Coordinates of C-alpha atoms in Angstrom, one line a residue:
X1223 CA 0.3 0.0 -0.1
X1224 CA 1.6 3.6 -0.9
X1225 CA 1.7 6.2 1.6
X1226 CA -1.3 9.1 1.1
X1227 CA 0.0 12.1 -0.5
X1228 CA -1.5 15.7 -1.4
X1229 CA -0.7 18.1 -4.1
X1230 CA 0.5 21.3 -2.9
X1231 CA 0.3 24.6 -4.7
X1232 CA 1.1 28.1 -3.8
X1233 CA -0.4 31.2 -6.3
X1234 CA 2.4 33.4 -6.9
X1235 CA 0.3 36.3 -7.9
X1236 CA -1.3 36.2 -4.1
X1237 CA 2.1 35.3 -2.2
X1238 CA 2.9 37.8 0.0
X1239 CA 6.6 36.2 0.9
X1240 CA 5.8 36.4 4.6
X1241 CA 7.7 33.0 4.9
X1242 CA 5.0 31.6 7.5
X1243 CA 4.4 28.4 5.4
X1244 CA 8.6 27.7 5.1
X1245 CA 8.7 28.2 8.9
X1246 CA 5.7 25.9 9.7
X1247 CA 6.4 23.1 7.1
X1248 CA 10.3 23.8 6.0
X1249 CA 10.5 20.2 4.6
X1250 CA 7.7 21.5 2.3
X1251 CA 7.9 25.0 1.4
X1252 CA 11.0 27.2 0.6
X1253 CA 10.8 31.2 0.2
X1254 CA 12.7 31.9 -3.1
X1255 CA 13.3 35.8 -3.5
X1256 CA 9.9 37.2 -2.2
X1257 CA 7.8 34.3 -3.2
X1258 CA 7.1 31.0 -1.6
X1259 CA 7.2 27.4 -3.3
X1260 CA 6.5 23.8 -2.8
X1261 CA 9.4 21.7 -2.5
X1262 CA 7.8 19.2 -4.5
X1263 CA 4.3 19.1 -6.3
X1264 CA 3.2 15.9 -4.1
X1265 CA 4.1 15.7 -0.8
X1266 CA 3.2 13.3 2.2
X1267 CA -0.2 14.1 3.8
X1268 CA 0.5 15.8 7.0
X1269 CA -1.1 18.4 9.6
X1270 CA 1.6 20.7 9.1
X1271 CA 0.9 21.3 5.5
X1272 CA -2.8 22.0 6.6
X1273 CA -1.7 24.4 9.0
X1274 CA 0.6 26.1 6.4
X1275 CA -2.2 26.8 4.1
X1276 CA -4.5 27.9 7.0
X1277 CA -1.9 30.6 8.5
X1278 CA -1.1 31.7 5.1
X1279 CA -2.2 35.6 5.2
X1280 CA -2.7 35.8 1.6
X1281 CA -4.3 32.3 1.4
X1282 CA -2.2 31.7 -1.4
X1283 CA -1.6 27.8 -0.7
X1284 CA -3.9 25.4 -1.8
X1285 CA -3.6 21.7 -0.6
X1286 CA -5.5 19.0 -2.9
X1287 CA -6.5 15.6 -2.4
X1288 CA -7.0 14.0 -5.7
X1289 CA -9.9 16.6 -7.1
X1290 CA -11.0 18.0 -3.8
X1291 CA -9.2 20.9 -2.1
X1292 CA -8.7 20.4 1.5
X1293 CA -6.8 23.3 2.6
X1294 CA -7.0 26.2 3.6
X1295 CA -9.8 24.8 5.8
X1296 CA -12.7 27.0 6.6
X1297 CA -12.1 29.3 9.7

């Protein structure tokens, strides 16, 4: 059985470069210049990824489980 993975995207047009995502989930996100990006398109599922999406001040991060958007979670 394979591990559950999610697709993670950062909208560069919305990203403010706050670094909250990289600080919350450093193995998943990195700051490059003044914008964040995921280190990989598919990542192992984990609470820190959803937390990073929830905390993003620009709501630039979306987390997808298949075709469903699971993050950010409703406030």
